Every structure is written in C-alpha cells, then in structure tokens.
PDB file of C-alpha atoms in Angstrom:
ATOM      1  CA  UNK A   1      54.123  64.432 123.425  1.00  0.00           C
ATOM      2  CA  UNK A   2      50.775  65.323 121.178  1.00  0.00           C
ATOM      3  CA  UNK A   3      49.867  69.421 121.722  1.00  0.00           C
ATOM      4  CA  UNK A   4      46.194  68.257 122.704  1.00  0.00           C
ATOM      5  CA  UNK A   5      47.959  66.732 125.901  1.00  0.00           C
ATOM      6  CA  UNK A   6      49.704  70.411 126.846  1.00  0.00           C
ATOM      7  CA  UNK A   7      47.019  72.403 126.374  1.00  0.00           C
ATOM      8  CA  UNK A   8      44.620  71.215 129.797  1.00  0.00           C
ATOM      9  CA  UNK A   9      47.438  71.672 131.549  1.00  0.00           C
ATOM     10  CA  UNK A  10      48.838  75.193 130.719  1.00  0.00           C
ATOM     11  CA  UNK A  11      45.013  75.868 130.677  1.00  0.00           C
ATOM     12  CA  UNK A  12      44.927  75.447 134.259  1.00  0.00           C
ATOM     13  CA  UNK A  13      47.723  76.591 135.236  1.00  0.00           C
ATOM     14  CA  UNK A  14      46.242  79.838 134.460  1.00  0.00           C
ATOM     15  CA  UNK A  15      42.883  79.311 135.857  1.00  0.00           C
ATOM     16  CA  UNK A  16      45.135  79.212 139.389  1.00  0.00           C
ATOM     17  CA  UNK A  17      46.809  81.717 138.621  1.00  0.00           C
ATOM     18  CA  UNK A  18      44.051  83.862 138.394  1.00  0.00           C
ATOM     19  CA  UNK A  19      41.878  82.548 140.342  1.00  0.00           C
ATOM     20  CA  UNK A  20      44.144  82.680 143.247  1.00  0.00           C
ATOM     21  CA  UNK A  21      45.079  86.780 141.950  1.00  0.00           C
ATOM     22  CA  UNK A  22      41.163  87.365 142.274  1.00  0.00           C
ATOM     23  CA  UNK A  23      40.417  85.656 145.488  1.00  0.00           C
ATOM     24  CA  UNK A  24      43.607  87.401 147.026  1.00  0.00           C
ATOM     25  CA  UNK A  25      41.596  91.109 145.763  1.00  0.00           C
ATOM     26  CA  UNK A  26      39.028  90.088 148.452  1.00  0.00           C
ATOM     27  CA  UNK A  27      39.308  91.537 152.089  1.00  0.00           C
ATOM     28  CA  UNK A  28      39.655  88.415 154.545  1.00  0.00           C
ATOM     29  CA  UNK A  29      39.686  89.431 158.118  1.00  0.00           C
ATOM     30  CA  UNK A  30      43.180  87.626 159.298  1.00  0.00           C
ATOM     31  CA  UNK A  31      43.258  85.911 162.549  1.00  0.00           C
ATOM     32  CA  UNK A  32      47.081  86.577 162.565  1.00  0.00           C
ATOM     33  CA  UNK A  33      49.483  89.058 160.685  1.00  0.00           C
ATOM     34  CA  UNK A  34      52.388  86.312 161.039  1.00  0.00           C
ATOM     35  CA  UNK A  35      52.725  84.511 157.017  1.00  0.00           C
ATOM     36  CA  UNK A  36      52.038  80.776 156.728  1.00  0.00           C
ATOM     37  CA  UNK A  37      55.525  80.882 155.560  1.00  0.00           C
ATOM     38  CA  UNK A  38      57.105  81.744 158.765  1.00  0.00           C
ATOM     39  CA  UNK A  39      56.856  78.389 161.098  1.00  0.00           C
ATOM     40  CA  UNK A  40      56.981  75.183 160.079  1.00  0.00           C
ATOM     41  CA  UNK A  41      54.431  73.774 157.972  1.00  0.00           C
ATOM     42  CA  UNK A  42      52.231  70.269 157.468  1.00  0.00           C
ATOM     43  CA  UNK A  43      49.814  70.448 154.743  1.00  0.00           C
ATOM     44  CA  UNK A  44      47.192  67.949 152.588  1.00  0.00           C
ATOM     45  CA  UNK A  45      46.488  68.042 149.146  1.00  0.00           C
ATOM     46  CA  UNK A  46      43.593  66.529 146.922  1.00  0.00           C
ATOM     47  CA  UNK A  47      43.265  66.814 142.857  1.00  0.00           C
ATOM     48  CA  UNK A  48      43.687  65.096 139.776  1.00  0.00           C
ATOM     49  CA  UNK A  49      46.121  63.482 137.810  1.00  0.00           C
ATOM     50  CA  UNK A  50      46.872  63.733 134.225  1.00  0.00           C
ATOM     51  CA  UNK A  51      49.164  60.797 133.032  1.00  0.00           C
ATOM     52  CA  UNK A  52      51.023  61.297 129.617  1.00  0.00           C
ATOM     53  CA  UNK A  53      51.923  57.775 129.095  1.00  0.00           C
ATOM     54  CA  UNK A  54      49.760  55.686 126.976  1.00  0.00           C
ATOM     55  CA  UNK A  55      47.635  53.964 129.810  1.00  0.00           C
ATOM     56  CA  UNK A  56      44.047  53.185 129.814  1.00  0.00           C
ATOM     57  CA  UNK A  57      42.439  55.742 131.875  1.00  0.00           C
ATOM     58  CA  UNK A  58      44.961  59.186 132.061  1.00  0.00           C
ATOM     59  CA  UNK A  59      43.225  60.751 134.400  1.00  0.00           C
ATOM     60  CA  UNK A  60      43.805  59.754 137.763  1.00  0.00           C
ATOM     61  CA  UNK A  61      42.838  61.188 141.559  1.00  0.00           C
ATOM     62  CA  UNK A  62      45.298  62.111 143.388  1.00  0.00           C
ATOM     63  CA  UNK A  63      46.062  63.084 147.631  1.00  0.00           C
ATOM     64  CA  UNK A  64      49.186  63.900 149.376  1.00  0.00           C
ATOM     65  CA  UNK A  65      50.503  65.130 152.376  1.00  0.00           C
ATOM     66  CA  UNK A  66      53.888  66.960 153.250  1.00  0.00           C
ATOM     67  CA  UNK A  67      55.946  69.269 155.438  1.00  0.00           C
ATOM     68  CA  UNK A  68      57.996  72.284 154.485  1.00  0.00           C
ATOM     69  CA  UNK A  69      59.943  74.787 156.442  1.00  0.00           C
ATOM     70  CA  UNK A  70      61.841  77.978 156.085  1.00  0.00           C
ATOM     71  CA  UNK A  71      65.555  78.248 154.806  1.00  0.00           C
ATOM     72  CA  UNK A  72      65.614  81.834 154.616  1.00  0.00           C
ATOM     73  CA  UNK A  73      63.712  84.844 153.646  1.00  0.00           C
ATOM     74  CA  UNK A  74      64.578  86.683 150.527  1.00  0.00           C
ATOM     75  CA  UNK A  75      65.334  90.441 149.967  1.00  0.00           C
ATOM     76  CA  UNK A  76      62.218  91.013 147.765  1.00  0.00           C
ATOM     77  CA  UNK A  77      60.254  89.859 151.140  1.00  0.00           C
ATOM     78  CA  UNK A  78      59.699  86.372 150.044  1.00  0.00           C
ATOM     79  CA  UNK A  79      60.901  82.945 151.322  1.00  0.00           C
ATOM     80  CA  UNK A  80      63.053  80.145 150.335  1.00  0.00           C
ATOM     81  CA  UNK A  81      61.810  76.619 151.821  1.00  0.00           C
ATOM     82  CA  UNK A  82      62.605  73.325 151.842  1.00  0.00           C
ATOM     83  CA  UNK A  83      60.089  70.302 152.046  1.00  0.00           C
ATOM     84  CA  UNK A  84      59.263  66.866 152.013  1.00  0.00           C
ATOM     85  CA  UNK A  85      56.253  65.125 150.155  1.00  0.00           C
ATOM     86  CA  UNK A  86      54.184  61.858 149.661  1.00  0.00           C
ATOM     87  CA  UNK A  87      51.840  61.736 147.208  1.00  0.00           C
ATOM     88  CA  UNK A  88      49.512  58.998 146.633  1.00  0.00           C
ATOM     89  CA  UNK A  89      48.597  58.319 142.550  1.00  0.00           C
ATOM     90  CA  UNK A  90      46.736  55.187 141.147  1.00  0.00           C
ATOM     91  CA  UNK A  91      47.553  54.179 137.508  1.00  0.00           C
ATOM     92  CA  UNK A  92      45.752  51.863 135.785  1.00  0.00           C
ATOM     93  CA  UNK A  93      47.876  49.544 133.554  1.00  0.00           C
ATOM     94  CA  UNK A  94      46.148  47.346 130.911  1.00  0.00           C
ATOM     95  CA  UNK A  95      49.032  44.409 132.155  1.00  0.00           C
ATOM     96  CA  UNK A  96      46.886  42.089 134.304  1.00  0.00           C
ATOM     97  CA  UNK A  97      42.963  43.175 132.896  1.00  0.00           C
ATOM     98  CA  UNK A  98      43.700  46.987 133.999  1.00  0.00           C
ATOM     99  CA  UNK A  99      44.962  46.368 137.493  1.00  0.00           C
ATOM    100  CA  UNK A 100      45.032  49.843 139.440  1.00  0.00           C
ATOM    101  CA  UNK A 101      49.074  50.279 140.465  1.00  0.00           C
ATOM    102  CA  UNK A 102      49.709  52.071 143.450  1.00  0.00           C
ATOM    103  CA  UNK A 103      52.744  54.691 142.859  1.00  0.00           C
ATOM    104  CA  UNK A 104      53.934  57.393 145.159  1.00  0.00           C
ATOM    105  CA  UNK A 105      56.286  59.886 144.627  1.00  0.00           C
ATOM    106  CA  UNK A 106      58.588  61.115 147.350  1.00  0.00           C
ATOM    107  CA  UNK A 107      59.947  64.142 146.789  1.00  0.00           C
ATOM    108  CA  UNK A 108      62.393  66.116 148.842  1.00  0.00           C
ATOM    109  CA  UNK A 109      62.169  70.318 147.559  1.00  0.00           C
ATOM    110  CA  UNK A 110      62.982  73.529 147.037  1.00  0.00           C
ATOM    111  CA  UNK A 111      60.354  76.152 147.129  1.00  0.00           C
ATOM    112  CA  UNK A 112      60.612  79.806 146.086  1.00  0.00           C
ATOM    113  CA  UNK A 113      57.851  82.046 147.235  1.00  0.00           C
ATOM    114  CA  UNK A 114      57.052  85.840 146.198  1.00  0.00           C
ATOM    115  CA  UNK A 115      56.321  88.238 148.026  1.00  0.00           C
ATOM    116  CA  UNK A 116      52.824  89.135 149.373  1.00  0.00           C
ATOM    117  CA  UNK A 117      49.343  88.180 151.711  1.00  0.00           C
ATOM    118  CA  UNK A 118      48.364  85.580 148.337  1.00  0.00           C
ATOM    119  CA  UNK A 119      52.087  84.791 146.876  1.00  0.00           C
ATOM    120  CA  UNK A 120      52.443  82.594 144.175  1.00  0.00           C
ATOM    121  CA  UNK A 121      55.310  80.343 143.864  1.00  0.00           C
ATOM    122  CA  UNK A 122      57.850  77.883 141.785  1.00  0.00           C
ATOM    123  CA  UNK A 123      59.058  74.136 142.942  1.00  0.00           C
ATOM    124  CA  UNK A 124      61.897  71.959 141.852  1.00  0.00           C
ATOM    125  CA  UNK A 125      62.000  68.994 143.691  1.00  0.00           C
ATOM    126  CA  UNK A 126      63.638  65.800 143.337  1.00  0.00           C
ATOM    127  CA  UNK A 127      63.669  62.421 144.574  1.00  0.00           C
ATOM    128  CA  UNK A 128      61.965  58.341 143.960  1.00  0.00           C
ATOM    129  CA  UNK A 129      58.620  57.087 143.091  1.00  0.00           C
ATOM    130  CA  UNK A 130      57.737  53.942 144.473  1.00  0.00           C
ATOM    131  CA  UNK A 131      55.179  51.161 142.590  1.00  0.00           C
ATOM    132  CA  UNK A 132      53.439  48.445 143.663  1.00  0.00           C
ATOM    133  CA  UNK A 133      54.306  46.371 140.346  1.00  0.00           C
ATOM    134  CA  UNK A 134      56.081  46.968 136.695  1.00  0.00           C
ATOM    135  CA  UNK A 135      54.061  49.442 134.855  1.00  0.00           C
ATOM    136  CA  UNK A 136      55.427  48.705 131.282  1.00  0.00           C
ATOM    137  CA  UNK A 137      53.560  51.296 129.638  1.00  0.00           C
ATOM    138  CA  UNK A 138      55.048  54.039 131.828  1.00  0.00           C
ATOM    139  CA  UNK A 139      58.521  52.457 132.036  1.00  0.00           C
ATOM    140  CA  UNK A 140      58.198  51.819 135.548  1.00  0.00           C
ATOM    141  CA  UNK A 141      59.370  48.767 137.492  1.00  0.00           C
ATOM    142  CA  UNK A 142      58.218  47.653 140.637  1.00  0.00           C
ATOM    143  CA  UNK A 143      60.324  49.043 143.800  1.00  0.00           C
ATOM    144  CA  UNK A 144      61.594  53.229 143.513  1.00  0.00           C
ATOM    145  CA  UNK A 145      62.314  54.671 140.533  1.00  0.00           C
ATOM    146  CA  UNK A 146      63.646  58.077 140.360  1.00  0.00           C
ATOM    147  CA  UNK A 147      61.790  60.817 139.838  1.00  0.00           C
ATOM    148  CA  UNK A 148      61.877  64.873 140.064  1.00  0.00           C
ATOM    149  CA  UNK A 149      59.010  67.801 139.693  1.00  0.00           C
ATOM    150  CA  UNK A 150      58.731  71.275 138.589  1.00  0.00           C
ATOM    151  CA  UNK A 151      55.518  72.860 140.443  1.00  0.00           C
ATOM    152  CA  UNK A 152      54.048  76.196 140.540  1.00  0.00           C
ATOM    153  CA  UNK A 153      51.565  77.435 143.120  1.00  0.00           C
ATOM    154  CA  UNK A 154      49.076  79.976 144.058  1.00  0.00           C
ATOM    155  CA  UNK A 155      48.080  81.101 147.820  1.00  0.00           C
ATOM    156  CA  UNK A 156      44.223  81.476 147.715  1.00  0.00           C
ATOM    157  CA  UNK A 157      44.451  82.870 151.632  1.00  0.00           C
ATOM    158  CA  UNK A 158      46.742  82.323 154.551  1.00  0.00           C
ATOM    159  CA  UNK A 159      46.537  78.515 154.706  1.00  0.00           C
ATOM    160  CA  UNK A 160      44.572  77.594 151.371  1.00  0.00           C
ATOM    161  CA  UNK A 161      46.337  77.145 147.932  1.00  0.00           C
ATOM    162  CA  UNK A 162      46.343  75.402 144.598  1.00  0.00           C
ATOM    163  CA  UNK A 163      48.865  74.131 142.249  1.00  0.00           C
ATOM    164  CA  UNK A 164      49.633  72.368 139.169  1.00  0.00           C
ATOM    165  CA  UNK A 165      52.865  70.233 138.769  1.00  0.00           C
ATOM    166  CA  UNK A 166      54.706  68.039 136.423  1.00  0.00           C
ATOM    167  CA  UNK A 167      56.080  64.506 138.041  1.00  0.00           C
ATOM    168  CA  UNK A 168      58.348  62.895 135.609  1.00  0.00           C
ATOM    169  CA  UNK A 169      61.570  60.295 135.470  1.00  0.00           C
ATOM    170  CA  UNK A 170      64.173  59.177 133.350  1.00  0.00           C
ATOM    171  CA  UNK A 171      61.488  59.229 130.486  1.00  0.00           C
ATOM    172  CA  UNK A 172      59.200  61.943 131.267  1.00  0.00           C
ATOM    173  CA  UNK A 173      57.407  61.219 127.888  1.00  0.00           C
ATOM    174  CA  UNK A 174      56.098  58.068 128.913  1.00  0.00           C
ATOM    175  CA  UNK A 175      56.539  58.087 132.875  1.00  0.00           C
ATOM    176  CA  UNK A 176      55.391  61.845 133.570  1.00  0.00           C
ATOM    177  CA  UNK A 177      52.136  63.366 134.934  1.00  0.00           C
ATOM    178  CA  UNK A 178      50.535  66.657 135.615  1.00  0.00           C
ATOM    179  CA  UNK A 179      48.437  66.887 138.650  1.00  0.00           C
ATOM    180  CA  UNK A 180      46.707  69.892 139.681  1.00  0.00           C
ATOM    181  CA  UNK A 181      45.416  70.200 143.303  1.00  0.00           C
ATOM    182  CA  UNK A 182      44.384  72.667 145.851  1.00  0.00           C
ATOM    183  CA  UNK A 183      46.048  72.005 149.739  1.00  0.00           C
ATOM    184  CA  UNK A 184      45.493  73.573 153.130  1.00  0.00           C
ATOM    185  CA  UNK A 185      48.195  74.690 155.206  1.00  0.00           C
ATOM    186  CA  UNK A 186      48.002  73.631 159.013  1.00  0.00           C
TER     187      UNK A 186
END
C-alpha cells in the first residue's frame, strides 16, 4: 500500500478525534443523566468510503445500520459491548464497463468504550461481506467472503458520533477500505 493512500485516513482520524474532544468542551443541557451506553442500542450511519484496491473510482458513499448492547461495564467506568452491523458500500469495478457492485459487510463486534459524557472508543469486529458479483480487482467473488474491522470512534454528544474504520479480508491490500462516518444513536 502507497503512503499517499494512509495519509487521508490517519488525517481524519484525528480530525474526529478532536473534533469530537472540542464539541464534548461545550455545555449541552442533557435530557437524561443515564449514558447511551447503558440500554440497548440501534443506530444509522452515513459517510464515505475509501477503497485501497485498484478500482476505478476509490471513493465510495457509504450507510449502515446496527445494534449493540452492553456486556459489562469496566472498572475505569467504561463499557464493554457487543454488536451487530450491515453496512451498505458500492464499488465500481471496470469488469462489465464499470458496473457499480453492491457489497455489504456484516460484522458481528466487540466494542471498548472509555470513560466519560463524549468517550471515544476502539472496535474489532469480525465476520462476511457479501457481493453482488466477482470483483476481480478486489479479490472478491460473488456470494460472502470473509471479512473483519478495526474501528475507532468518537461520541460528539449523548446519541451523535463519528468514526473511521478499516474493512479488510484475506487480502486487505487489495480487498480493504477505510470509511469514515458520523451515526446517531436511537
């Protein structure tokens, strides 16, 4: 993988990161001292994707949806949860005059969250990404194909957030991608 390829990427993983430390500085009246992280939660997501395999147009939208719920809290006063996602990524592959391929990861995770009104925290999920034909390019063939994601995540309020993430595969040089999103909690 070329360095011009990490460098958008760790670039916004801190732009969450501190945008989500700044907005958390603010004073927002809270309907409800009880954490997000303390019941059961559905959520949506919306961003981009950046696609490290050598396909005609890397960048990519991107939506999702997913639930997560608590395992256990921590000592520090964080959380351990467990989730379920479904993301929704088109890929454009230059087999059949740059057809759009529909893959979706599902993922089931872990999530550690630290402590705090505006946490930030880490991912490791794993599980299958399903596409709607062979993606040569990518090494991906049509059906579920395993796949697995590291994630880390920001809080911008009780219910808001943001994230960046890495989906990848067997051959996360050609089949991975970066997305970074922001979600709401509900």
């Amino acid at each position: 993988m070329r360095l011009n390829k990490l460098i958008l990427p760790l670039l916004l993983i801190g732009v969450v990161h501190f945008v989500g430390t700044a907005y958390g500085q603010v004073p927002v009246p809270c309907p409800s001292p009880i954490s997000s992280y303390s019941r059961p939660n559905f959520y949506l997501r919306i961003g981009g994707a950046f696609l490290v395999g050598p396909v005609p147009n890397p960048i990519q939208p991107t939506g999702g949806i997913g639930y997560e719920t608590k395992l256990r809290s921590t000592n520090a006063g964080g959380a351990v949860l467990f989730g379920v996602s479904l993301d929704y990524i088109p890929v454009p592959t230059s087999k059949n005059g740059q057809a759009l391929v529909t893959t979706m990861p599902e993922l089931l995770y872990l999530k550690r969250v630290g402590p705090g009104n505006t946490p930030s925290w880490w991912t490791i999920g794993i599980g299958a990404r399903w596409s709607s034909q062979d993606m040569p390019e990518m090494n991906l063939h049509v059906d579920q194909n395993p796949a697995w994601e590291l994630e880390y995540g920001k809080d911008f309020s009780r219910n808001s957030f943001g994230s960046i993430r890495f989906i990848g595969g067997w051959r996360p040089w050609d089949d991975g991608l970066f997305t970074t999103e922001l979600g709401f909690r509900f």
